[in-house]
Short mmCIF file of C-alpha atoms and ligand atoms in Angstrom, two decimals:
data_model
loop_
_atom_site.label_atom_id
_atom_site.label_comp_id
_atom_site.label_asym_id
_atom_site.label_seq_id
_atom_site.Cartn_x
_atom_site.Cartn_y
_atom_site.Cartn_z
CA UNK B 1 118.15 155.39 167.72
CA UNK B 2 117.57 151.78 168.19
CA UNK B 3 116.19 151.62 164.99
CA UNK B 4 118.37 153.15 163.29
CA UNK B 5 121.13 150.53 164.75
CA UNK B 6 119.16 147.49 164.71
CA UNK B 7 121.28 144.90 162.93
CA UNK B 8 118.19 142.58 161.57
CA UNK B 9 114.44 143.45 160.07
CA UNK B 10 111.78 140.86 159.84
CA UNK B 11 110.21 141.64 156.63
CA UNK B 12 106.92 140.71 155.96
CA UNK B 13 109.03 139.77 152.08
CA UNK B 14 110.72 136.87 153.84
CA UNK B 15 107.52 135.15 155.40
CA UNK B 16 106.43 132.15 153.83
CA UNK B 17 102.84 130.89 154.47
CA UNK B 18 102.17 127.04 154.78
CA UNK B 19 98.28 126.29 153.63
CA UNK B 20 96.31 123.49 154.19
CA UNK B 21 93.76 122.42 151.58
CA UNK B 22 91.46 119.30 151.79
CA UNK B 23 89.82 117.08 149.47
CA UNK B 24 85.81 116.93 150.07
CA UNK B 25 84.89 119.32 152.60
CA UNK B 26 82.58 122.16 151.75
CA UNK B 27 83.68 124.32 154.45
CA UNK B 28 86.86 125.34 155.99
CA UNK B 29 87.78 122.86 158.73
CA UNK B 30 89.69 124.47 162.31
CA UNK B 31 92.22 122.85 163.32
CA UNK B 32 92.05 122.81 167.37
CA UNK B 33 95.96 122.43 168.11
CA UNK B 34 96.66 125.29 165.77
CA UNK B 35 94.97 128.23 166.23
CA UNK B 36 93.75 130.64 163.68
CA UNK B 37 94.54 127.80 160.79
CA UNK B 38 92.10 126.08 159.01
CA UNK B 39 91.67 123.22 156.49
CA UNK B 40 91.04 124.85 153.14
CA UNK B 41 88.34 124.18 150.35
CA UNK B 42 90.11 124.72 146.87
CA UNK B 43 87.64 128.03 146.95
CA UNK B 44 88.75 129.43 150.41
CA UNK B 45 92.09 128.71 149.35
CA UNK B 46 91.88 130.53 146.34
CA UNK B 47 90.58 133.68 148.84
CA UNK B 48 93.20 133.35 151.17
CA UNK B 49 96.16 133.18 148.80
CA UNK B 50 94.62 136.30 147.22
CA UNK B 51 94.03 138.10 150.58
CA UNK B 52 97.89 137.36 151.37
CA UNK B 53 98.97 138.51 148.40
CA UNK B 54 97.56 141.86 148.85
CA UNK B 55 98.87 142.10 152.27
CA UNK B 56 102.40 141.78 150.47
CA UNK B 57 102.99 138.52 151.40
CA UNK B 58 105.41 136.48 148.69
CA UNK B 59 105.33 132.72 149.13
CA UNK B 60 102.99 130.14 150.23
CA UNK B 61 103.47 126.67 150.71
CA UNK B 62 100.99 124.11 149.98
CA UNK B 63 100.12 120.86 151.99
CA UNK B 64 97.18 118.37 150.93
CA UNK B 65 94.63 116.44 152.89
CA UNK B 66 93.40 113.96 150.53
CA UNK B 67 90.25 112.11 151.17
CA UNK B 68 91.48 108.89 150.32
CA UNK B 69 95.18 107.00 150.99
CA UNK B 70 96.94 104.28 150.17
CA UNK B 71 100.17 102.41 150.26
CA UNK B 72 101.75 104.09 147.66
CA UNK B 73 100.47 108.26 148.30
CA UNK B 74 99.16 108.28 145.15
CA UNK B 75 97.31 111.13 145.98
CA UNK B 76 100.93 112.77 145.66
CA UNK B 77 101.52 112.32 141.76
CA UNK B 78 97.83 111.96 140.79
CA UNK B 79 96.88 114.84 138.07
CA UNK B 80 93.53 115.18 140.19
CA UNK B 81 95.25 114.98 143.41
CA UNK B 82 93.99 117.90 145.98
CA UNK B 83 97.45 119.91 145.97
CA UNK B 84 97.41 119.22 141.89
CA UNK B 85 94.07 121.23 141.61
CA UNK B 86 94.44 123.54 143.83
CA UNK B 87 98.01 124.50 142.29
CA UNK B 88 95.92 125.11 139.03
CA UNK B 89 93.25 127.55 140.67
CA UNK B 90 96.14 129.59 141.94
CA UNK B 91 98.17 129.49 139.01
CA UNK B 92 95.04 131.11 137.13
CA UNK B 93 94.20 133.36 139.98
CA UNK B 94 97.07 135.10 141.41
CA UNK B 95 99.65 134.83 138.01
CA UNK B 96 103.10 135.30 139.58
CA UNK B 97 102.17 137.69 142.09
CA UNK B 98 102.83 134.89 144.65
CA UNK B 99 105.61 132.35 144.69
CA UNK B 100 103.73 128.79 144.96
CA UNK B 101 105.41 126.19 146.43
CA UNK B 102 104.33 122.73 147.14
CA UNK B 103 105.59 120.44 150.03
CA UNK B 104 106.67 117.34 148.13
CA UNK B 105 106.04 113.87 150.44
CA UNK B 106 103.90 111.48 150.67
CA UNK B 107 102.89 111.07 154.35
CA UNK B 108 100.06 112.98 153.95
CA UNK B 109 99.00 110.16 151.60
CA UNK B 110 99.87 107.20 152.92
CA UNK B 111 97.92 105.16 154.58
CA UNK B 112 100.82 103.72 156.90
CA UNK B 113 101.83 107.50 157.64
CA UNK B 114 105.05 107.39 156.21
CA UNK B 115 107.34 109.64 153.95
CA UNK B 116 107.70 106.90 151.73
CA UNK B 117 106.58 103.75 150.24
CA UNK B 118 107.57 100.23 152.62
CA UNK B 119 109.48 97.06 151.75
CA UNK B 120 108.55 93.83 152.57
CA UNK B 121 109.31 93.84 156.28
CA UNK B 122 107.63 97.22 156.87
CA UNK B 123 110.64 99.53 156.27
CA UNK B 124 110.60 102.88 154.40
CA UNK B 125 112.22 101.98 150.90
CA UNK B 126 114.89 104.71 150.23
CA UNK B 127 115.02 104.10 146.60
CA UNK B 128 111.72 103.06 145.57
CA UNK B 129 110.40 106.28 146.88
CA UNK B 130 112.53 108.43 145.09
CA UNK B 131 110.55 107.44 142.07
CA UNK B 132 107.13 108.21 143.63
CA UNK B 133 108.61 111.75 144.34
CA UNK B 134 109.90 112.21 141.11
CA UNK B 135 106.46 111.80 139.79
CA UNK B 136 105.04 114.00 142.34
CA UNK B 137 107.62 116.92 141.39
CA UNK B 138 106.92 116.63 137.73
CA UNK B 139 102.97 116.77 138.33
CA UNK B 140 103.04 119.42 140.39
CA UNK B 141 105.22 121.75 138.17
CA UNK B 142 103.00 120.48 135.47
CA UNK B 143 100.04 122.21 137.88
CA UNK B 144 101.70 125.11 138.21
CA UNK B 145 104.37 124.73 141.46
CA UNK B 146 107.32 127.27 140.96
CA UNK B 147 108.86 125.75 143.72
CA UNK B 148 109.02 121.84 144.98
CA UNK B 149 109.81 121.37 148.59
CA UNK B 150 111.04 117.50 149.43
CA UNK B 151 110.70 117.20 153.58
CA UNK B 152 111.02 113.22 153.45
CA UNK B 153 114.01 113.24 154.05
CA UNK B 154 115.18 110.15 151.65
CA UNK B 155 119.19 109.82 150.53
CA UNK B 156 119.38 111.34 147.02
CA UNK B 157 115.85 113.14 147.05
CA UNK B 158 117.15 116.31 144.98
CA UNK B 159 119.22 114.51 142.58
CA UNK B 160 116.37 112.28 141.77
CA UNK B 161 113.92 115.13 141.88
CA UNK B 162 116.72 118.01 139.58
CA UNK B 163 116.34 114.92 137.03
CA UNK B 164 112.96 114.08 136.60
CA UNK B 165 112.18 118.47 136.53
CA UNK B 166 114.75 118.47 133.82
CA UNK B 167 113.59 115.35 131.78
CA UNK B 168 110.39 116.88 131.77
CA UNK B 169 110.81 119.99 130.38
CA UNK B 170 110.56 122.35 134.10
CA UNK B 171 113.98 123.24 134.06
CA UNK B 172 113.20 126.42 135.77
CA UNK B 173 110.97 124.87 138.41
CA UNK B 174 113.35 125.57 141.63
CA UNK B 175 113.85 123.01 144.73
CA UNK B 176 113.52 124.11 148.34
CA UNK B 177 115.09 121.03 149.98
CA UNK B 178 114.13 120.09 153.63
CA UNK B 179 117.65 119.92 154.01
CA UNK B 180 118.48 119.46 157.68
CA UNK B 181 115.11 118.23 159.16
CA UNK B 182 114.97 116.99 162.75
CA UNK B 183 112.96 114.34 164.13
CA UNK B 184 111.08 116.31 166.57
CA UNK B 185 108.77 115.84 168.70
CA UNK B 186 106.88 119.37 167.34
CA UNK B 187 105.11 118.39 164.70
CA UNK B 188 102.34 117.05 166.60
CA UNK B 189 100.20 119.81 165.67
CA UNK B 190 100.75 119.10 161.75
CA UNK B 191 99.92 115.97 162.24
CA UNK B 192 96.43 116.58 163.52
CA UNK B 193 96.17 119.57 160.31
CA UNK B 194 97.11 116.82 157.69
CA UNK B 195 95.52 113.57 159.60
CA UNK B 196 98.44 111.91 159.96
CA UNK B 197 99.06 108.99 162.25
CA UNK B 198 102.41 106.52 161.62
CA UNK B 199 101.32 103.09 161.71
CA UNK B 200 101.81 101.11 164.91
CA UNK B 201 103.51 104.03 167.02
CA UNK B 202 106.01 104.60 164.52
CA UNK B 203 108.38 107.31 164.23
CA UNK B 204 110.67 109.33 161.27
CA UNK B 205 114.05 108.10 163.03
CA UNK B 206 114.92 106.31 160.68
CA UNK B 207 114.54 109.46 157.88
CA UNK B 208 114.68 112.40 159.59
CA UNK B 209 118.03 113.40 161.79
CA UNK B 210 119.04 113.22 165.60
CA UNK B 211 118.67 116.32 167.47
CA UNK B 212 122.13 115.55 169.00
CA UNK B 213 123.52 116.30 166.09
CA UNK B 214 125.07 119.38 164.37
CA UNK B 215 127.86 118.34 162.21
CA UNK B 216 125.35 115.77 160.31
CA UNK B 217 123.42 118.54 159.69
CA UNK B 218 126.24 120.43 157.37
CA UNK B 219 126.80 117.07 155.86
CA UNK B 220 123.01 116.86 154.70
CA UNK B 221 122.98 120.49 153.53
CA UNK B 222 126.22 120.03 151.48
CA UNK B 223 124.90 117.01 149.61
CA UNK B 224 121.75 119.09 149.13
CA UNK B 225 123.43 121.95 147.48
CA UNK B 226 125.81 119.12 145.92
CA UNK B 227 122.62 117.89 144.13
CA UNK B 228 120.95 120.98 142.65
CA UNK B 229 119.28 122.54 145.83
CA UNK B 230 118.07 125.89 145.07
CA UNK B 231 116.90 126.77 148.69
CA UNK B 232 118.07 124.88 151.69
CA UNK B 233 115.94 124.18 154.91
CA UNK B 234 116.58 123.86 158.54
CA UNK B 235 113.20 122.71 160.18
CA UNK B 236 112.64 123.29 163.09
CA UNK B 237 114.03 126.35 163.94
CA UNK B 238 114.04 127.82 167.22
CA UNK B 239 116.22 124.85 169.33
CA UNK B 240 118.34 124.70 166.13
CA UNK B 241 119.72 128.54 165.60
CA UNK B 242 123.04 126.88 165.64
CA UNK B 243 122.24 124.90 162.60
CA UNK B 244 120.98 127.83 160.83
CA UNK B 245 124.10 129.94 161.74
CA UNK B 246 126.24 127.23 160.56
CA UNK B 247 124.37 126.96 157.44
CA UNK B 248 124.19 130.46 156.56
CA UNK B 249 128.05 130.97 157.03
CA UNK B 250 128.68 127.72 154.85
CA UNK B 251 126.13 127.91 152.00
CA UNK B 252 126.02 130.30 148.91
CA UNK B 253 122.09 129.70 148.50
CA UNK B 254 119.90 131.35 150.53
CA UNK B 255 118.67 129.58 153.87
CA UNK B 256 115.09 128.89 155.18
CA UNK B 257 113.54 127.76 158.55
CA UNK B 258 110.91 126.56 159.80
CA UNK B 259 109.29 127.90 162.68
CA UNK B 260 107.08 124.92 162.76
CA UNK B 261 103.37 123.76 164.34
CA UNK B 262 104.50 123.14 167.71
CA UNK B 263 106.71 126.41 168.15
CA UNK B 264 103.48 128.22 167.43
CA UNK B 265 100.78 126.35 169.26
CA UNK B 266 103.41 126.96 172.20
CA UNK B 267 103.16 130.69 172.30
CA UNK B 268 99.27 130.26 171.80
CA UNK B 269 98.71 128.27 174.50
CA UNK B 270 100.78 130.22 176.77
CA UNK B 271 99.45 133.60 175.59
CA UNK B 272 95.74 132.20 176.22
CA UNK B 273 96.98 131.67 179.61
CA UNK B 274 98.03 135.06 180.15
CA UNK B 275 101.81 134.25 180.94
CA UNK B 276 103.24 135.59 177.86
CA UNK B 277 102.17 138.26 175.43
CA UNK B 278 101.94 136.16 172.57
CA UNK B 279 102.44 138.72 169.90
CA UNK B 280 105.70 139.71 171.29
CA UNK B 281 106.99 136.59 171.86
CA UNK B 282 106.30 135.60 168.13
CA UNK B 283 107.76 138.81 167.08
CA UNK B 284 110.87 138.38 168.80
CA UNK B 285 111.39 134.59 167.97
CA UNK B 286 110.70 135.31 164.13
CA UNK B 287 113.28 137.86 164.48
CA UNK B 288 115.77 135.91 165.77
CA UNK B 289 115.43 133.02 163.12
CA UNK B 290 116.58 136.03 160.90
CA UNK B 291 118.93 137.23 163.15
CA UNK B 292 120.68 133.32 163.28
CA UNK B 293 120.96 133.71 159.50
CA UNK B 294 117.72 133.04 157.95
CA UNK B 295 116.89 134.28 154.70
CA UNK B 296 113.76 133.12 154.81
CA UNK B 297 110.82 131.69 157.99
CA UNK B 298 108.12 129.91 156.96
CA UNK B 299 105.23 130.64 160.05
CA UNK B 300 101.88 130.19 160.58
CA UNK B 301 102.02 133.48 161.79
CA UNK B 302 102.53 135.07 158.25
CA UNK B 303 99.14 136.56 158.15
CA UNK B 304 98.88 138.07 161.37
CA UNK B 305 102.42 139.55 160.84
CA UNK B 306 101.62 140.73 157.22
CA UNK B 307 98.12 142.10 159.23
CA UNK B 308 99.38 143.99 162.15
CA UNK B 309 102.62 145.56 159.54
CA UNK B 310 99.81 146.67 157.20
CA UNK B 311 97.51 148.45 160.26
CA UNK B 312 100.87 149.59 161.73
CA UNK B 313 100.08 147.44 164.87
CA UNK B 314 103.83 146.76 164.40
CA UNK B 315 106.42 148.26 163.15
CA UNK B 316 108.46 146.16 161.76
C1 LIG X 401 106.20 116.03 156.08
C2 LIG X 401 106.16 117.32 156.81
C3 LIG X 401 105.98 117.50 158.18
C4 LIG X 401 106.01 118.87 158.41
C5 LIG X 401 106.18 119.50 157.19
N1 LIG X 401 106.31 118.51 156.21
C6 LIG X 401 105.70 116.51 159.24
C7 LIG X 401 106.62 115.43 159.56
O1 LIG X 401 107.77 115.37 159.12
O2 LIG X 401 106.16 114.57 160.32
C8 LIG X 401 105.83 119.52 159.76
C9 LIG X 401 105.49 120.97 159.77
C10 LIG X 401 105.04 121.51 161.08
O3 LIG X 401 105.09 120.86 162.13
O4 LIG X 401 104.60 122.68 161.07
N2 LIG X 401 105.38 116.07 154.93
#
């Protein structure tokens, strides 16, 4: 009966995957604050992606750990960047069988840590970075991304980014916009997964929103949508259902959330503990990202989900 009544179903169709892959390592690397994630090679990549796709799983979304940076995050639009490549061995191996997305920013490749490139006075340039990530869109449709994902959180980012995938022939290449992205203090995890440090102590406050607001947050989803979003994010999730339920009832595109790094080392490190059950904990915070009006979770917990549905560990 309380199946048969249950208002929401996490399905293991609206999990989205986020992989790391690194430049020059010949084994996966662990990644101690995230447990059960690794650092990719381009060829355990390749195994994994194929391994989730036969579990049913539909999207994954790609981050890069390049071996070198520099001011710029070059490594973002280079041809032979790490995501670039390993976009490529996908495309080739799995066809369209699995939706590849690629997070589109530049911290990962900067060697300051920042989502974008700096002025003079050690400021993140708005409008000087909207070119590098219209470079980095275009190259990584050109290697195979059916989806782009800007999280920098720059004024104008999917405007600038609609254009240059238009311009360039990619037309159907779709945007998933970090639309309302907090600055919160759980990414740490991430962080240590993409070896990311901001320069001097820094922070994202002056990119990424205040977590005491909610209205803003509708403001930056409608200039998303306003600008050719496709998919619109609210990252993280958990502390911000409201902003999902407000986004949900407001937008005619579906909605995504991100149950991000720190959400999920939490229930680890409780669960190793012993003062949770972890599984069930994860179960029934997935589920109520859908239940707040997500269409869509991205989780590091996509493969033990799309696991435990297939050995009917859970019914989900
Ligand atoms: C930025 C980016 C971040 C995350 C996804 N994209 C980190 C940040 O904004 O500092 C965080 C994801 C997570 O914590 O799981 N490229």
């Amino acid at each position: 009966m309380r199946d048969l009544v249950a208002e929401h179903h996490l399905r293991v169709d609206d999990l989205i995957a986020p992989l790391f892959v690194r430049e020059g390592i010949a084994e996966p690397q662990p990644i101690d604050s995230l447990p059960g994630v690794v650092q990719h090679t381009r060829d355990s990549l390749r195994a994994e992606v194929v391994s989730l796709a036969g579990l049913g799983v539909r999207g994954v979304i790609l981050f890069g750990v390049p071996a070198y940076k520099d001011a710029i995050g070059s490594g973002a639009f280079d041809p032979d960047g790490i995501v670039q490549l390993a976009l490529g061995d996908l495309r080739s191996e799995v066809g369209d069988d699995v939706v590849l997305m690629a997070d589109l920013c530049v911290d990962e490749y900067t060697d300051h840590g920042h989502c974008g490139v700096l002025d003079d006075h050690g400021v993140v340039d708005n409008d000087a970075t909207l070119e590098i990530y219209a470079r980095a869109a275009v190259a990584q449709a050109a290697a195979g991304a059916q989806v782009v994902a800007p999280s920098g959180m720059m004024d104008g980012q999917v405007a600038a980014i609609r254009t240059a995938l238009d311009a360039a022939g990619f037309d159907d290449t779709a945007i998933m916009a970090y639309a309302a992205k907090y600055a919160s203090a759980l990414y740490g995890p991430f962080r240590d997964a993409v070896d990311v440090s901001i320069v001097g102590g820094g922070d994202r406050k002056g990119y990424q929103q205040d977590w005491r607001n909610a209205r803003e947050a509708q403001r930056e989803i409608d200039l998303d949508v306003a600008e050719g979003a496709d998919i619109v994010m609210v990252k993280p999730a958990l502390a911000y259902l409201d902003v999902i339920a407000a986004a949900a009832d407001r937008v005619d595109v579906p909605v995504a959330a991100y149950h991000v790094s720190g959400e999920y080392a939490m229930i680890h490190a409780a669960a190793d503990r012993g003062w949770i059950d972890g599984d069930a904990v994860a179960l029934e915070h997935l589920t109520a990202i859908k239940r707040a009006g997500a269409d869509i979770v991205l989780t590091y917990f996509t493969r033990w989900l799309a696991e435990s549905a297939a050995s009917g560990d859970i019914d989900l």
